[in-house]
Amino acid sequence: MGDVIVLAANTLCGAEPEGWITTTTLYLDRDYVIDQVFWQYAAQFNDRFDASAFLDVHYAEPAQIVHIGEDRAGLLMPWLDELTALSLDGLAPERFYRAQAMLFAVLDVVVPFLTMTGERTSSTQRSTGIPSQPRHRQFRPLRCEARDAARMLRDKLDRRWTITDLADAVHLSLSQVRRLFVEAYGKSPIAYLTMLRVERMADLLRTTVDPIAAIATSVGWNDPDFAARQFRRSVGVSPSEYRRISRDTPLATHPE
């Protein structure tokens, strides 16, 4: 009672339910968290890439257990209950601001207890970084070419894409398509494609009994060894290990 477990993206974990305690799990998209950090420290950053680097440096450990105590846990309970109710059937757009208010109230209690570091010392930590000096930011709408490029990648995962193919499809130069895509999605087109392929592989590993090599081919990787390396780099375990874990771990819809 009163413990909060904070896990970074792609951190593998398991849990055994306890009959006498109720747990609430909040899933926050990494890009959403980066945006919040970006605005929290807006005076220090040029763009969201600086915010991403800041997050990686100062919130270093992939897993933390925070002891906020029973009193603070009691304070969070009604907010967590309301968040659960709001998101039970999918968050309705008209309730977005209420859900965000509840989320920020929870984070306001939890985040001050998180361990932050200015220097990386453990094996899980990478190089330090310093936010660059602020400059004027221009706010621009998402370019249709970037949106179309992302849609094509999603729709044809198994295609052997090159940047040239993508640039030709949206009628941009190589440099333009790279620049617009990174501005829109925070990563290069090929990195975005890799992310989509890994997510699709993970879904097929969980929900089918297809051979791993066949799954890799279906998402566009004809070399199973290369696919396994990309999967491990993104998820942290091999495809075979991921399949074993996902099959061995029962999923509780309503943890208690």
mmCIF file of C-alpha atoms in Angstrom:
data_model
loop_
_atom_site.group_PDB
_atom_site.id
_atom_site.type_symbol
_atom_site.label_atom_id
_atom_site.label_comp_id
_atom_site.label_asym_id
_atom_site.label_seq_id
_atom_site.Cartn_x
_atom_site.Cartn_y
_atom_site.Cartn_z
ATOM 1 C CA MET A 1 0.000 0.000 0.000
ATOM 2 C CA GLY A 2 1.440 3.338 -1.059
ATOM 3 C CA ASP A 3 4.075 2.049 -3.508
ATOM 4 C CA VAL A 4 4.279 3.334 -7.079
ATOM 5 C CA ILE A 5 6.224 1.410 -9.723
ATOM 6 C CA VAL A 6 7.457 3.533 -12.628
ATOM 7 C CA LEU A 7 8.630 1.718 -15.766
ATOM 8 C CA ALA A 8 10.220 3.194 -18.869
ATOM 9 C CA ALA A 9 8.997 2.244 -22.330
ATOM 10 C CA ASN A 10 9.819 -1.327 -23.445
ATOM 11 C CA THR A 11 10.705 -2.418 -19.902
ATOM 12 C CA LEU A 12 9.590 -6.014 -19.549
ATOM 13 C CA CYS A 13 7.800 -6.849 -16.305
ATOM 14 C CA GLY A 14 5.423 -9.295 -14.691
ATOM 15 C CA ALA A 15 3.164 -9.245 -11.657
ATOM 16 C CA GLU A 16 1.263 -11.550 -9.361
ATOM 17 C CA PRO A 17 -2.096 -10.200 -8.114
ATOM 18 C CA GLU A 18 -2.666 -9.764 -4.388
ATOM 19 C CA GLY A 19 -6.167 -10.345 -3.105
ATOM 20 C CA TRP A 20 -6.085 -7.634 -0.474
ATOM 21 C CA ILE A 21 -4.859 -4.697 -2.536
ATOM 22 C CA THR A 22 -6.122 -2.887 -5.632
ATOM 23 C CA THR A 23 -3.672 -1.725 -8.285
ATOM 24 C CA THR A 24 -4.241 0.821 -11.026
ATOM 25 C CA THR A 25 -2.036 0.844 -14.115
ATOM 26 C CA LEU A 26 -1.576 4.022 -16.156
ATOM 27 C CA TYR A 27 -0.043 3.727 -19.623
ATOM 28 C CA LEU A 28 1.528 6.945 -20.884
ATOM 29 C CA ASP A 29 2.739 7.183 -24.463
ATOM 30 C CA ARG A 30 6.425 8.135 -24.533
ATOM 31 C CA ASP A 31 5.823 10.881 -27.094
ATOM 32 C CA TYR A 32 3.125 12.328 -24.819
ATOM 33 C CA VAL A 33 5.554 12.346 -21.877
ATOM 34 C CA ILE A 34 8.225 14.023 -24.015
ATOM 35 C CA ASP A 35 5.734 16.731 -24.999
ATOM 36 C CA GLN A 36 4.865 17.364 -21.353
ATOM 37 C CA VAL A 37 8.544 17.635 -20.399
ATOM 38 C CA PHE A 38 9.070 19.925 -23.382
ATOM 39 C CA TRP A 39 6.453 22.382 -22.153
ATOM 40 C CA GLN A 40 7.465 22.015 -18.506
ATOM 41 C CA TYR A 41 10.990 23.214 -19.338
ATOM 42 C CA ALA A 42 10.099 25.258 -22.434
ATOM 43 C CA ALA A 43 12.567 28.042 -21.619
ATOM 44 C CA GLN A 44 15.476 25.584 -21.761
ATOM 45 C CA PHE A 45 14.740 23.716 -24.979
ATOM 46 C CA ASN A 46 14.927 24.407 -28.688
ATOM 47 C CA ASP A 47 12.576 21.578 -29.599
ATOM 48 C CA ARG A 48 11.189 18.238 -28.454
ATOM 49 C CA PHE A 49 14.468 16.466 -29.308
ATOM 50 C CA ASP A 50 16.114 18.413 -26.491
ATOM 51 C CA ALA A 51 13.261 17.326 -24.227
ATOM 52 C CA SER A 52 13.755 13.694 -25.252
ATOM 53 C CA ALA A 53 17.474 13.887 -24.475
ATOM 54 C CA PHE A 54 16.719 15.558 -21.130
ATOM 55 C CA LEU A 55 14.279 12.786 -20.247
ATOM 56 C CA ASP A 56 16.789 10.063 -21.149
ATOM 57 C CA VAL A 57 19.557 11.698 -19.123
ATOM 58 C CA HIS A 58 17.787 12.828 -15.974
ATOM 59 C CA TYR A 59 15.207 10.066 -15.581
ATOM 60 C CA ALA A 60 17.876 7.459 -16.031
ATOM 61 C CA GLU A 61 16.722 4.186 -14.560
ATOM 62 C CA PRO A 62 14.238 2.039 -16.523
ATOM 63 C CA ALA A 63 12.446 0.959 -13.318
ATOM 64 C CA GLN A 64 11.860 2.729 -10.020
ATOM 65 C CA ILE A 65 9.832 1.844 -6.924
ATOM 66 C CA VAL A 66 8.585 4.966 -5.190
ATOM 67 C CA HIS A 67 7.275 4.793 -1.614
ATOM 68 C CA ILE A 68 4.757 7.631 -1.411
ATOM 69 C CA GLY A 69 3.069 6.259 1.724
ATOM 70 C CA GLU A 70 -0.523 5.388 2.580
ATOM 71 C CA ASP A 71 -1.601 8.998 3.136
ATOM 72 C CA ARG A 72 -0.594 10.117 -0.324
ATOM 73 C CA ALA A 73 -1.949 6.893 -1.824
ATOM 74 C CA GLY A 74 -5.288 7.701 -0.215
ATOM 75 C CA LEU A 75 -5.151 11.142 -1.825
ATOM 76 C CA LEU A 76 -4.616 9.551 -5.241
ATOM 77 C CA MET A 77 -7.350 6.933 -4.963
ATOM 78 C CA PRO A 78 -10.362 9.042 -6.062
ATOM 79 C CA TRP A 79 -8.360 10.534 -8.947
ATOM 80 C CA LEU A 80 -7.251 7.080 -10.103
ATOM 81 C CA ASP A 81 -10.795 5.747 -9.782
ATOM 82 C CA GLU A 82 -12.099 8.603 -11.919
ATOM 83 C CA LEU A 83 -9.353 8.091 -14.506
ATOM 84 C CA THR A 84 -10.280 4.410 -14.678
ATOM 85 C CA ALA A 85 -13.952 5.242 -15.149
ATOM 86 C CA LEU A 86 -13.185 7.829 -17.842
ATOM 87 C CA SER A 87 -11.020 5.445 -19.857
ATOM 88 C CA LEU A 88 -12.975 2.211 -19.328
ATOM 89 C CA ASP A 89 -14.615 2.288 -22.772
ATOM 90 C CA GLY A 90 -12.082 4.556 -24.449
ATOM 91 C CA LEU A 91 -11.660 8.194 -23.567
ATOM 92 C CA ALA A 92 -14.333 10.376 -25.140
ATOM 93 C CA PRO A 93 -12.905 13.566 -26.722
ATOM 94 C CA GLU A 94 -15.167 15.803 -24.649
ATOM 95 C CA ARG A 95 -13.686 14.318 -21.441
ATOM 96 C CA PHE A 96 -10.055 14.739 -22.513
ATOM 97 C CA TYR A 97 -9.399 17.799 -20.368
ATOM 98 C CA ARG A 98 -10.946 16.230 -17.292
ATOM 99 C CA ALA A 99 -8.798 13.106 -17.745
ATOM 100 C CA GLN A 100 -5.705 15.233 -18.272
ATOM 101 C CA ALA A 101 -6.471 17.225 -15.120
ATOM 102 C CA MET A 102 -6.746 13.994 -13.118
ATOM 103 C CA LEU A 103 -3.510 12.678 -14.632
ATOM 104 C CA PHE A 104 -1.619 15.867 -13.824
ATOM 105 C CA ALA A 105 -2.933 15.754 -10.253
ATOM 106 C CA VAL A 106 -1.518 12.218 -9.908
ATOM 107 C CA LEU A 107 1.818 13.184 -11.445
ATOM 108 C CA ASP A 108 2.046 16.226 -9.182
ATOM 109 C CA VAL A 109 2.118 13.847 -6.208
ATOM 110 C CA VAL A 110 4.338 11.129 -7.691
ATOM 111 C CA VAL A 111 6.978 12.915 -9.782
ATOM 112 C CA PRO A 112 8.700 14.754 -6.886
ATOM 113 C CA PHE A 113 9.582 11.323 -5.451
ATOM 114 C CA LEU A 114 11.262 10.057 -8.623
ATOM 115 C CA THR A 115 15.013 9.681 -8.579
ATOM 116 C CA MET A 116 16.745 12.015 -11.013
ATOM 117 C CA THR A 117 20.383 12.117 -11.895
ATOM 118 C CA GLY A 118 22.656 14.564 -13.667
ATOM 119 C CA GLU A 119 25.330 11.985 -14.366
ATOM 120 C CA ARG A 120 25.055 8.438 -15.600
ATOM 121 C CA THR A 121 26.887 5.953 -13.399
ATOM 122 C CA SER A 122 25.021 2.655 -13.615
ATOM 123 C CA SER A 123 25.103 0.059 -16.381
ATOM 124 C CA THR A 124 21.619 1.103 -17.483
ATOM 125 C CA GLN A 125 22.612 4.719 -17.999
ATOM 126 C CA ARG A 126 23.933 6.504 -21.048
ATOM 127 C CA SER A 127 25.849 9.745 -21.628
ATOM 128 C CA THR A 128 24.822 12.976 -19.955
ATOM 129 C CA GLY A 129 23.479 15.927 -21.856
ATOM 130 C CA ILE A 130 22.802 19.576 -21.174
ATOM 131 C CA PRO A 131 19.729 21.351 -22.569
ATOM 132 C CA SER A 132 20.724 23.921 -25.152
ATOM 133 C CA GLN A 133 19.910 27.607 -24.937
ATOM 134 C CA PRO A 134 16.375 28.688 -25.825
ATOM 135 C CA ARG A 135 15.449 30.232 -29.128
ATOM 136 C CA HIS A 136 12.228 31.357 -30.754
ATOM 137 C CA ARG A 137 10.074 28.404 -31.829
ATOM 138 C CA GLN A 138 7.808 28.517 -34.837
ATOM 139 C CA PHE A 139 4.565 26.558 -34.671
ATOM 140 C CA ARG A 140 3.666 24.886 -37.939
ATOM 141 C CA PRO A 141 0.882 22.510 -38.972
ATOM 142 C CA LEU A 142 1.698 18.937 -39.888
ATOM 143 C CA ARG A 143 2.627 18.819 -43.558
ATOM 144 C CA CYS A 144 0.372 16.566 -45.628
ATOM 145 C CA GLU A 145 3.454 14.985 -47.260
ATOM 146 C CA ALA A 146 4.695 13.750 -43.863
ATOM 147 C CA ARG A 147 1.252 12.423 -42.971
ATOM 148 C CA ASP A 148 0.946 10.669 -46.341
ATOM 149 C CA ALA A 149 4.414 9.147 -45.975
ATOM 150 C CA ALA A 150 3.557 7.756 -42.534
ATOM 151 C CA ARG A 151 0.272 6.337 -43.837
ATOM 152 C CA MET A 152 2.053 4.573 -46.710
ATOM 153 C CA LEU A 153 4.558 3.021 -44.322
ATOM 154 C CA ARG A 154 1.755 1.795 -42.052
ATOM 155 C CA ASP A 155 -0.302 0.419 -44.933
ATOM 156 C CA LYS A 156 2.567 -1.471 -46.593
ATOM 157 C CA LEU A 157 4.826 -2.752 -43.835
ATOM 158 C CA ASP A 158 6.084 -5.624 -45.966
ATOM 159 C CA ARG A 159 7.351 -3.412 -48.782
ATOM 160 C CA ARG A 160 11.122 -3.000 -49.079
ATOM 161 C CA TRP A 161 11.011 0.753 -48.571
ATOM 162 C CA THR A 162 13.845 3.120 -49.341
ATOM 163 C CA ILE A 163 13.925 6.847 -48.659
ATOM 164 C CA THR A 164 14.016 7.355 -52.422
ATOM 165 C CA ASP A 165 10.765 5.394 -52.839
ATOM 166 C CA LEU A 166 9.103 7.468 -50.138
ATOM 167 C CA ALA A 167 10.387 10.763 -51.542
ATOM 168 C CA ASP A 168 9.129 9.867 -55.027
ATOM 169 C CA ALA A 169 5.729 8.860 -53.652
ATOM 170 C CA VAL A 170 5.164 12.213 -51.923
ATOM 171 C CA HIS A 171 6.993 14.265 -54.579
ATOM 172 C CA LEU A 172 9.746 15.615 -52.333
ATOM 173 C CA SER A 173 13.516 15.537 -52.422
ATOM 174 C CA LEU A 174 15.396 13.102 -50.195
ATOM 175 C CA SER A 175 16.484 15.843 -47.818
ATOM 176 C CA GLN A 176 12.996 17.351 -47.641
ATOM 177 C CA VAL A 177 11.216 14.105 -46.861
ATOM 178 C CA ARG A 178 13.728 13.327 -44.091
ATOM 179 C CA ARG A 179 13.425 16.793 -42.584
ATOM 180 C CA LEU A 180 9.616 16.980 -42.725
ATOM 181 C CA PHE A 181 9.190 13.471 -41.347
ATOM 182 C CA VAL A 182 11.511 14.045 -38.394
ATOM 183 C CA GLU A 183 9.791 17.354 -37.609
ATOM 184 C CA ALA A 184 6.387 15.625 -37.668
ATOM 185 C CA TYR A 185 7.110 12.300 -35.950
ATOM 186 C CA GLY A 186 10.343 12.769 -34.042
ATOM 187 C CA LYS A 187 12.214 10.043 -35.914
ATOM 188 C CA SER A 188 13.434 9.238 -39.412
ATOM 189 C CA PRO A 189 11.136 7.370 -41.824
ATOM 190 C CA ILE A 190 13.203 4.184 -41.527
ATOM 191 C CA ALA A 191 13.213 4.362 -37.705
ATOM 192 C CA TYR A 192 9.440 4.902 -37.817
ATOM 193 C CA LEU A 193 9.050 1.897 -40.125
ATOM 194 C CA THR A 194 11.170 -0.221 -37.783
ATOM 195 C CA MET A 195 8.952 0.785 -34.864
ATOM 196 C CA LEU A 196 5.816 -0.213 -36.795
ATOM 197 C CA ARG A 197 7.318 -3.550 -37.813
ATOM 198 C CA VAL A 198 8.369 -4.377 -34.259
ATOM 199 C CA GLU A 199 4.894 -3.514 -32.944
ATOM 200 C CA ARG A 200 3.278 -5.736 -35.591
ATOM 201 C CA MET A 201 5.721 -8.567 -34.849
ATOM 202 C CA ALA A 202 4.909 -8.348 -31.151
ATOM 203 C CA ASP A 203 1.177 -8.519 -31.889
ATOM 204 C CA LEU A 204 1.596 -11.584 -34.134
ATOM 205 C CA LEU A 205 3.885 -13.299 -31.628
ATOM 206 C CA ARG A 206 1.196 -12.900 -28.963
ATOM 207 C CA THR A 207 -1.823 -13.825 -31.043
ATOM 208 C CA THR A 208 -0.644 -16.467 -33.549
ATOM 209 C CA VAL A 209 1.416 -19.645 -33.646
ATOM 210 C CA ASP A 210 3.083 -18.716 -36.935
ATOM 211 C CA PRO A 211 6.830 -19.392 -37.169
ATOM 212 C CA ILE A 212 8.962 -16.416 -36.206
ATOM 213 C CA ALA A 213 10.637 -16.395 -39.634
ATOM 214 C CA ALA A 214 7.221 -16.202 -41.315
ATOM 215 C CA ILE A 215 6.167 -13.351 -39.029
ATOM 216 C CA ALA A 216 9.386 -11.483 -39.814
ATOM 217 C CA THR A 217 8.762 -11.885 -43.533
ATOM 218 C CA SER A 218 5.166 -10.707 -43.205
ATOM 219 C CA VAL A 219 6.317 -7.375 -41.743
ATOM 220 C CA GLY A 220 9.013 -6.853 -44.369
ATOM 221 C CA TRP A 221 12.143 -8.478 -42.892
ATOM 222 C CA ASN A 222 13.231 -11.453 -44.999
ATOM 223 C CA ASP A 223 16.288 -12.085 -42.837
ATOM 224 C CA PRO A 224 15.120 -13.661 -39.527
ATOM 225 C CA ASP A 225 18.416 -12.874 -37.788
ATOM 226 C CA PHE A 226 18.172 -9.199 -38.731
ATOM 227 C CA ALA A 227 14.527 -9.143 -37.610
ATOM 228 C CA ALA A 228 15.490 -10.709 -34.268
ATOM 229 C CA ARG A 229 18.203 -8.085 -33.720
ATOM 230 C CA GLN A 230 15.813 -5.234 -34.483
ATOM 231 C CA PHE A 231 13.165 -6.736 -32.206
ATOM 232 C CA ARG A 232 15.600 -7.245 -29.332
ATOM 233 C CA ARG A 233 16.930 -3.705 -29.720
ATOM 234 C CA SER A 234 13.415 -2.270 -29.439
ATOM 235 C CA VAL A 235 11.779 -4.600 -26.905
ATOM 236 C CA GLY A 236 14.738 -5.885 -24.904
ATOM 237 C CA VAL A 237 14.227 -9.621 -25.490
ATOM 238 C CA SER A 238 14.354 -11.930 -28.501
ATOM 239 C CA PRO A 239 11.139 -12.762 -30.407
ATOM 240 C CA SER A 240 11.129 -16.322 -29.066
ATOM 241 C CA GLU A 241 11.548 -15.112 -25.478
ATOM 242 C CA TYR A 242 8.841 -12.491 -25.985
ATOM 243 C CA ARG A 243 6.456 -15.163 -27.271
ATOM 244 C CA ARG A 244 7.218 -17.430 -24.312
ATOM 245 C CA ILE A 245 6.694 -14.651 -21.776
ATOM 246 C CA SER A 246 3.481 -13.422 -23.404
ATOM 247 C CA ARG A 247 2.081 -16.959 -23.420
ATOM 248 C CA ASP A 248 3.169 -17.837 -19.878
ATOM 249 C CA THR A 249 1.938 -14.638 -18.225
ATOM 250 C CA PRO A 250 -1.838 -14.491 -17.661
ATOM 251 C CA LEU A 251 -3.377 -11.106 -18.339
ATOM 252 C CA ALA A 252 -5.757 -9.793 -15.660
ATOM 253 C CA THR A 253 -8.384 -7.452 -17.024
ATOM 254 C CA HIS A 254 -9.269 -6.229 -13.544
ATOM 255 C CA PRO A 255 -6.233 -6.635 -11.256
ATOM 256 C CA GLU A 256 -6.994 -6.777 -7.571
#
